[in-house]
Short mmCIF file of C-alpha atoms in Angstrom, two decimals:
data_model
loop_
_atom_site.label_atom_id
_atom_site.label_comp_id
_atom_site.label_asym_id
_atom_site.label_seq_id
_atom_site.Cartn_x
_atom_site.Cartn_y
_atom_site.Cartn_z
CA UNK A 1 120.76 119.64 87.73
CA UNK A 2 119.07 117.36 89.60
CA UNK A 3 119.36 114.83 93.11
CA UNK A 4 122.46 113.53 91.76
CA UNK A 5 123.44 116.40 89.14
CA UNK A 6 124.37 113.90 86.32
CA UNK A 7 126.75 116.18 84.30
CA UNK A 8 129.10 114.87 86.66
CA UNK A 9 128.27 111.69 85.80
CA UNK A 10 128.71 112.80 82.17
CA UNK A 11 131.92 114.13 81.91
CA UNK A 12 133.67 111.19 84.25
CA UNK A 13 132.38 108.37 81.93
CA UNK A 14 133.21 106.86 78.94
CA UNK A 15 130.54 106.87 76.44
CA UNK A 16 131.88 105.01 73.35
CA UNK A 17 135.50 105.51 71.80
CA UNK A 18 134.60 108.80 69.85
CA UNK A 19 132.16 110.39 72.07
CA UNK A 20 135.37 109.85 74.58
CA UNK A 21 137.42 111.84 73.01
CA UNK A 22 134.91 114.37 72.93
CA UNK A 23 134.10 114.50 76.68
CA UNK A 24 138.22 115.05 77.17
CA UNK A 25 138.10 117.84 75.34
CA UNK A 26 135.10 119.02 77.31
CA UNK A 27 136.96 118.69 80.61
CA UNK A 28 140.12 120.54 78.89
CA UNK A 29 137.56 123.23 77.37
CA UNK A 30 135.01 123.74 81.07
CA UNK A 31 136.68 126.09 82.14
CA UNK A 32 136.30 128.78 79.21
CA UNK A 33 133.37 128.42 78.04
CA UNK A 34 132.39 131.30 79.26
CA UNK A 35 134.76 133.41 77.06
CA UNK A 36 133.86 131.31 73.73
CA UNK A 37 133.73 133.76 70.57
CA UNK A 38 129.75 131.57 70.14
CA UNK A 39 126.70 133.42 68.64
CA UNK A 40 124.60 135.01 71.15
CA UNK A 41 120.98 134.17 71.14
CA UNK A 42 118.32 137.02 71.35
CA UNK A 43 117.80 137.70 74.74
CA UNK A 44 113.73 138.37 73.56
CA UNK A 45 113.84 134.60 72.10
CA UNK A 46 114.77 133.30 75.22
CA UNK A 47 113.58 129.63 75.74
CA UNK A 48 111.58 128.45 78.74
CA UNK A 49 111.45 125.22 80.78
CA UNK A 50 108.67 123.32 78.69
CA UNK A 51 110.40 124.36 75.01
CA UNK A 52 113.30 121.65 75.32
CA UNK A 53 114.55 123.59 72.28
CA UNK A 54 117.84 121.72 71.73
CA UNK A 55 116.44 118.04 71.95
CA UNK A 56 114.66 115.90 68.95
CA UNK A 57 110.37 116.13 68.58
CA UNK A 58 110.51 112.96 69.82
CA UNK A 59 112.69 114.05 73.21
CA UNK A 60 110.56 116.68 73.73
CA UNK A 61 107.24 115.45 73.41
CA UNK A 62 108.09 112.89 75.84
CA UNK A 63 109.21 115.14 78.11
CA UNK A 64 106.23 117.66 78.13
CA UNK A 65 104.00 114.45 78.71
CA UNK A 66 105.53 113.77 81.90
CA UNK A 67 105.95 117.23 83.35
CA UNK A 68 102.28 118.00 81.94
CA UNK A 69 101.19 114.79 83.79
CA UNK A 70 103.07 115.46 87.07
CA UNK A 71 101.83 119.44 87.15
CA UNK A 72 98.52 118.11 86.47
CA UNK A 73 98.02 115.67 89.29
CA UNK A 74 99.18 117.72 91.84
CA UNK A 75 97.64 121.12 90.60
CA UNK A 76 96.11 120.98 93.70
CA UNK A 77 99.35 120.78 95.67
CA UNK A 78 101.70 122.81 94.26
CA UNK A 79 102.50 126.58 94.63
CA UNK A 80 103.02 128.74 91.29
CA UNK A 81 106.89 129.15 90.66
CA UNK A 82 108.53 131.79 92.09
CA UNK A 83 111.84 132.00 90.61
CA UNK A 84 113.28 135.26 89.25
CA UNK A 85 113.40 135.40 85.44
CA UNK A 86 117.10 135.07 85.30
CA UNK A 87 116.61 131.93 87.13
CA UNK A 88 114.43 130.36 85.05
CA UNK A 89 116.47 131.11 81.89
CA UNK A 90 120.50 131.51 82.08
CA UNK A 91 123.52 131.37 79.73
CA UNK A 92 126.89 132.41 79.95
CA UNK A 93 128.45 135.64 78.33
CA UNK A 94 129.13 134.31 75.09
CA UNK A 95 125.84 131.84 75.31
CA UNK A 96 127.66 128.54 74.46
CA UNK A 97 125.77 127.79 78.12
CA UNK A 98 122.33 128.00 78.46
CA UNK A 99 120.10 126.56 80.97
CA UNK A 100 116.38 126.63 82.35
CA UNK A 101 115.08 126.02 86.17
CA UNK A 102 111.27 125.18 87.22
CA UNK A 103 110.78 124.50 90.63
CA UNK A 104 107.44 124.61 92.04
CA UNK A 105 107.15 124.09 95.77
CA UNK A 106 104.15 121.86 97.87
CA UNK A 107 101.59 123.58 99.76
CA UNK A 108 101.50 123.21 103.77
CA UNK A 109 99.01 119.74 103.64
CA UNK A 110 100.69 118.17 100.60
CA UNK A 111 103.66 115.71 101.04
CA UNK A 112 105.12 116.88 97.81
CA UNK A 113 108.38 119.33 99.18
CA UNK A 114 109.28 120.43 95.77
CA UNK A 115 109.35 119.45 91.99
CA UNK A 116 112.23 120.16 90.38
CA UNK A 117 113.07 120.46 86.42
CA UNK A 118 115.51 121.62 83.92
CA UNK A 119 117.47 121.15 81.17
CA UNK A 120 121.10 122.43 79.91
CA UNK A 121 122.77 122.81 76.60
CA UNK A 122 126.29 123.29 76.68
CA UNK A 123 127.81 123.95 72.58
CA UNK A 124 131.52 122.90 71.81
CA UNK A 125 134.08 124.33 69.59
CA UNK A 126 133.47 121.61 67.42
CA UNK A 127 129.64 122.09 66.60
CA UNK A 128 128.61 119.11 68.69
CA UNK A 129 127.05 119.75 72.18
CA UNK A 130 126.17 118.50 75.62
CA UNK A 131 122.47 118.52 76.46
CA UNK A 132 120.81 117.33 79.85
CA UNK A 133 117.11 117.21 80.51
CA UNK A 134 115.87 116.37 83.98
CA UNK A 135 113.13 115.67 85.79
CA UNK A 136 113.02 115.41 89.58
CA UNK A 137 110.48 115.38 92.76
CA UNK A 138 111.05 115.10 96.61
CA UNK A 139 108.88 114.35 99.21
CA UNK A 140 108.52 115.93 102.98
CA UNK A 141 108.53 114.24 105.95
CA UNK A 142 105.29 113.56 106.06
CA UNK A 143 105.72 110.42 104.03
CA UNK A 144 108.98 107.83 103.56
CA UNK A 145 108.12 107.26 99.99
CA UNK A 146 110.51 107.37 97.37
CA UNK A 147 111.73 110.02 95.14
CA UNK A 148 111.21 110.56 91.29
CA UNK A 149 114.13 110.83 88.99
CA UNK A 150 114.53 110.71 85.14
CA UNK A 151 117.04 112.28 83.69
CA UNK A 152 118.71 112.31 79.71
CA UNK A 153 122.16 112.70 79.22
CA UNK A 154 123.39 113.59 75.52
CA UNK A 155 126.28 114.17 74.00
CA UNK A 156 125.28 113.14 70.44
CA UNK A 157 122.64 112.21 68.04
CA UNK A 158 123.31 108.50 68.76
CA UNK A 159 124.67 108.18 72.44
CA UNK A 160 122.81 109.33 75.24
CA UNK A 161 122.94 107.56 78.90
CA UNK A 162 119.03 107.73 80.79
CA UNK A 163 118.26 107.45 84.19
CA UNK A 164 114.71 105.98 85.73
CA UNK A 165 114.21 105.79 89.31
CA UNK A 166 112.62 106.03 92.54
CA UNK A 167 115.64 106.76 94.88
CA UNK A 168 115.28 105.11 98.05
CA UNK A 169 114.64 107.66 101.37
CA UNK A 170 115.16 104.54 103.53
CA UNK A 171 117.90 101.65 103.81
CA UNK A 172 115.81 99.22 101.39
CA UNK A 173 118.21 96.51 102.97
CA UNK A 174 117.18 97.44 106.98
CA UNK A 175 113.35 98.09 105.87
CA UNK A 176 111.91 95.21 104.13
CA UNK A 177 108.67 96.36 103.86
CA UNK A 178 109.51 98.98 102.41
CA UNK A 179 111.67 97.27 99.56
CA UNK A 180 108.98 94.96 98.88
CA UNK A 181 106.24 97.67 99.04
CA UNK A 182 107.87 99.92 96.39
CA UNK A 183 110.32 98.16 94.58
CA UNK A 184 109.36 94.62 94.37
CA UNK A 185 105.29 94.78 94.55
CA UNK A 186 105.47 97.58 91.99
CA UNK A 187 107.03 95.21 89.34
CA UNK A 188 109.48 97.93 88.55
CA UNK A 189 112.64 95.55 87.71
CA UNK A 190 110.82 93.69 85.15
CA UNK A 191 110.31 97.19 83.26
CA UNK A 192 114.38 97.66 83.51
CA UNK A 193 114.98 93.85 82.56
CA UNK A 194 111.93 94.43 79.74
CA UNK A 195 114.17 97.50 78.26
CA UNK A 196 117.47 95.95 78.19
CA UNK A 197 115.53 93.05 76.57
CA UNK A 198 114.01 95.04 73.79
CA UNK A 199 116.43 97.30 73.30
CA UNK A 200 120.17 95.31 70.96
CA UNK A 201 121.86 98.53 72.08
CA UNK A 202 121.48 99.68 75.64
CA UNK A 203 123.71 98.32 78.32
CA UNK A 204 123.53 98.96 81.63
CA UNK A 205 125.25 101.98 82.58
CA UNK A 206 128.05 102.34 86.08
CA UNK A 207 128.00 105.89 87.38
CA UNK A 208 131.91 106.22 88.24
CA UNK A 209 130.82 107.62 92.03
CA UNK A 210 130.08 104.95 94.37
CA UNK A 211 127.96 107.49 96.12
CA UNK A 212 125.90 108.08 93.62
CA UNK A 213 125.43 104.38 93.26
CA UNK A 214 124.55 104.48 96.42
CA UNK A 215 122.16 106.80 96.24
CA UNK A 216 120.12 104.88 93.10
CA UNK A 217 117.75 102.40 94.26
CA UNK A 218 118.03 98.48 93.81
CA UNK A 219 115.64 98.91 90.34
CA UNK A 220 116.94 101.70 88.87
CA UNK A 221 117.03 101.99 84.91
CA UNK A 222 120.09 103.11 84.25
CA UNK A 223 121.51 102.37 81.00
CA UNK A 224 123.77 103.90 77.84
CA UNK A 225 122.46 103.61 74.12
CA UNK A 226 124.57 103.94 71.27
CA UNK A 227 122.86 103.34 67.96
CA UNK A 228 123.60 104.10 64.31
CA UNK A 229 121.38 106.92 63.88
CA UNK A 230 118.77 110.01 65.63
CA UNK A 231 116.19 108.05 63.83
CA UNK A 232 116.60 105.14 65.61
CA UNK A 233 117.82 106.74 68.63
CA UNK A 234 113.89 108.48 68.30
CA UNK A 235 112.38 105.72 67.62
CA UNK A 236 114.32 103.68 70.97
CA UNK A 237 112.87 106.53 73.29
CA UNK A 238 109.36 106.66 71.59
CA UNK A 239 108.67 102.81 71.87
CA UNK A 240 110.96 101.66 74.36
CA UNK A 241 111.60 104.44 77.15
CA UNK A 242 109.30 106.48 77.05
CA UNK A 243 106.38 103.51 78.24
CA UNK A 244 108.51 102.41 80.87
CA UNK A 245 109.18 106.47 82.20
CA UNK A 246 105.70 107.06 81.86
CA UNK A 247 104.79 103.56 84.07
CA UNK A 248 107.74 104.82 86.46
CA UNK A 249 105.72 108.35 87.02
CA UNK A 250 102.31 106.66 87.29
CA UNK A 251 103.64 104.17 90.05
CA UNK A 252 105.03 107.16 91.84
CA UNK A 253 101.87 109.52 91.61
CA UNK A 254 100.04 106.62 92.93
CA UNK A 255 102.19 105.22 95.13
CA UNK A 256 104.88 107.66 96.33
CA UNK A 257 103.09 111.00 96.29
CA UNK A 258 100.21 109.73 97.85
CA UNK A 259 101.57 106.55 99.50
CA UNK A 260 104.33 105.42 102.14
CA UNK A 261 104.06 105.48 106.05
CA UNK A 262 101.85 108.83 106.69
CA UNK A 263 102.38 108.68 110.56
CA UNK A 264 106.28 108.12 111.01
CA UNK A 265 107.68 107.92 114.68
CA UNK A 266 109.45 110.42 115.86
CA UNK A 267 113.03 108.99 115.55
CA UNK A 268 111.89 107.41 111.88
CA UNK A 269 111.32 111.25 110.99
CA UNK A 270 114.05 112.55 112.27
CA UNK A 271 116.27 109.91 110.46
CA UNK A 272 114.36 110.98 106.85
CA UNK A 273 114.90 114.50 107.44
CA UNK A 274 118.73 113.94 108.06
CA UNK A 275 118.98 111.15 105.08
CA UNK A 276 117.12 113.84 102.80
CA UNK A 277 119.18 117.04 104.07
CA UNK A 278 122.27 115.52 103.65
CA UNK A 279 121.23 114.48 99.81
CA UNK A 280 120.94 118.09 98.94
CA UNK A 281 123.60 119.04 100.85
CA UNK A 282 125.84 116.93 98.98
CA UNK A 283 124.12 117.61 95.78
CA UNK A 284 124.98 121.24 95.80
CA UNK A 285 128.83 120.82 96.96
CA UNK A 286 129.52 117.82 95.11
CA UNK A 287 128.20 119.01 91.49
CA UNK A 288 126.46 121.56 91.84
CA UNK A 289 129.04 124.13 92.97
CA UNK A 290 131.76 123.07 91.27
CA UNK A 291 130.30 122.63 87.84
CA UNK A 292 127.69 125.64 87.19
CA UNK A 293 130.55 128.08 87.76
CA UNK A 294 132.46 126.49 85.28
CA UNK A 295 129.78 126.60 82.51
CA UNK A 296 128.10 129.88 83.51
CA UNK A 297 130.84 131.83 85.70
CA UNK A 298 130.67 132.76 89.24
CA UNK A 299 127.55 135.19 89.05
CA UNK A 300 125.23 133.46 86.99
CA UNK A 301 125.90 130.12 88.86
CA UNK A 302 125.48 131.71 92.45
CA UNK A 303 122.29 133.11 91.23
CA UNK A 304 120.98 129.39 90.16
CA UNK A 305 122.47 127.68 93.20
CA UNK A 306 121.31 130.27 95.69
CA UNK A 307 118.11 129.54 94.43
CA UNK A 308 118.26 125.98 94.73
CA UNK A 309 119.50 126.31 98.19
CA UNK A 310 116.57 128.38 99.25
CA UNK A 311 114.17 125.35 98.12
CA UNK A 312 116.48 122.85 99.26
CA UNK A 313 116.98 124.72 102.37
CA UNK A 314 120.81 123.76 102.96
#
């Protein structure tokens, strides 16, 4: 769950021919996973946040690097998380669901609003599964900078679509400078053009909602691999994406988190504030609301979103 919630990104697009057919059965089988006859895991082995249990070493290690890295440059700006424990860890009744939420919140001074991370693992009656790992900041109005998204979509071993980007929090097209000063200065298109490059089987990748097109900014790495194998599939993430995620997060710690227009006019603030309220507006009714209740059921989902809402504060 993230700025654009990408499971709905997942289970509207076609992946490759078999992973296809698996995603339709997803969409037929949503709505009861719930009630799936799945092993339950041990409530006292519950997995948190920074465990990425269900992803390869390789996943994982990249993805504690850059949530280390982020925590650890703002330290200093960032509240301890205050999310109930059944927040932070959730599954359904049967436990073909799980999930894990880390939000940490920006003290008064910083521009940081909120970090945001998760990941979900969603099991199928067929032994494959479904597993999302995200990993998402927003600013305040104190700045214009950009976001920070990445976020892995799996569905198998060998397919997996990955988002890189620094969504826009101003009309890029309207505000020049501001294209130039964080999209074309930072290099950031030569690191997408440099993956495609390197990388025989990534494509780029079409979310099916315009508005979430919309929403990505003009150098956004977003791309579908399907290889032959979870070795190579590691070994595509260790050389390939993960440099060019961890570039992405350096440019924004640098640039975003610390950068932008500091002293916006009062009508350029109120503008942000409306651009970035209706983003998490339409993040919670557009995905959000309609796909957590499928995987987890009504209470376990209105637990998760109410708590989103209170940080988004929609």
């Amino acid at each position: 769950m993230v700025i654009l919630f990408t499971n709905h990104i997942l289970l509207q697009r076609t992946i490759s021919p078999s992973p296809l057919r698996k995603l339709r059965r997803v969409q037929r089988s949503i709505s009861y996973y719930s009630s799936m006859d799945l092993p339950v895991p041990d409530r006292q082995q519950q997995k948190g946040f920074m465990d990425f249990p269900h992803i390869s070493t390789t996943h994982r290690n990249l993805m504690v690097e850059l949530v280390s890295t982020m925590e650890t440059r703002l330290a200093t700006e960032l509240l301890p998380s205050s999310l109930p424990a059944d927040v932070q860890y959730y599954q359904n009744e049967s436990g073909s669901a799980q999930g894990t939420l880390h939000i940490q919140t920006g003290i008064e001074t910083s521009m940081v609003d909120f970090i945001l991370g998760s990941w979900l693992h969603c099991g199928m009656p067929t032994g494959s599964s479904l597993d999302i790992t995200t990993l998402t900041a927003y600013l305040n109005s104190k700045t214009d900078a950009p976001r920070f998204l990445i976020e892995f979509l799996q569905s198998s071993p060998t397919s997996m679509i990955i988002i890189l980007d620094l969504p826009p929090r101003k009309d890029p097209v309207l505000h020049l400078n501001y294209l130039n000063t964080f999209y074309v200065d930072t290099q950031l298109d030569k690191q997408r053009q440099l993956l495609l490059n390197k990388v025989p089987e990534a494509q780029p990748y079409f979310p099916t909602s315009l508005y979430i097109r919309c929403a990505l900014s003009p150098v956004s790495v977003s791309i579908l691999i399907n290889c032959d194998s979870q070795e190579r599939m590691d070994e595509i993430i260790r050389d390939n994406v993960g440099p060019v995620a961890k570039e992405l997060l350096e440019v924004w710690l640098n640039q975003c988190a610390r950068g932008g227009t500091i002293e916006l006019g009062e009508l350029d603030k109120a503008d942000l504030e409306k651009r970035d309220h209706l983003i998490k507006k339409m993040t919670v009714e557009i995905d959000l609301s309609s796909s957590l209740p499928r995987l987890f059921g009504p209470d376990v989902a209105g637990k998760v979103i109410g708590s989103i809402q209170q940080v988004f504060k929609t």
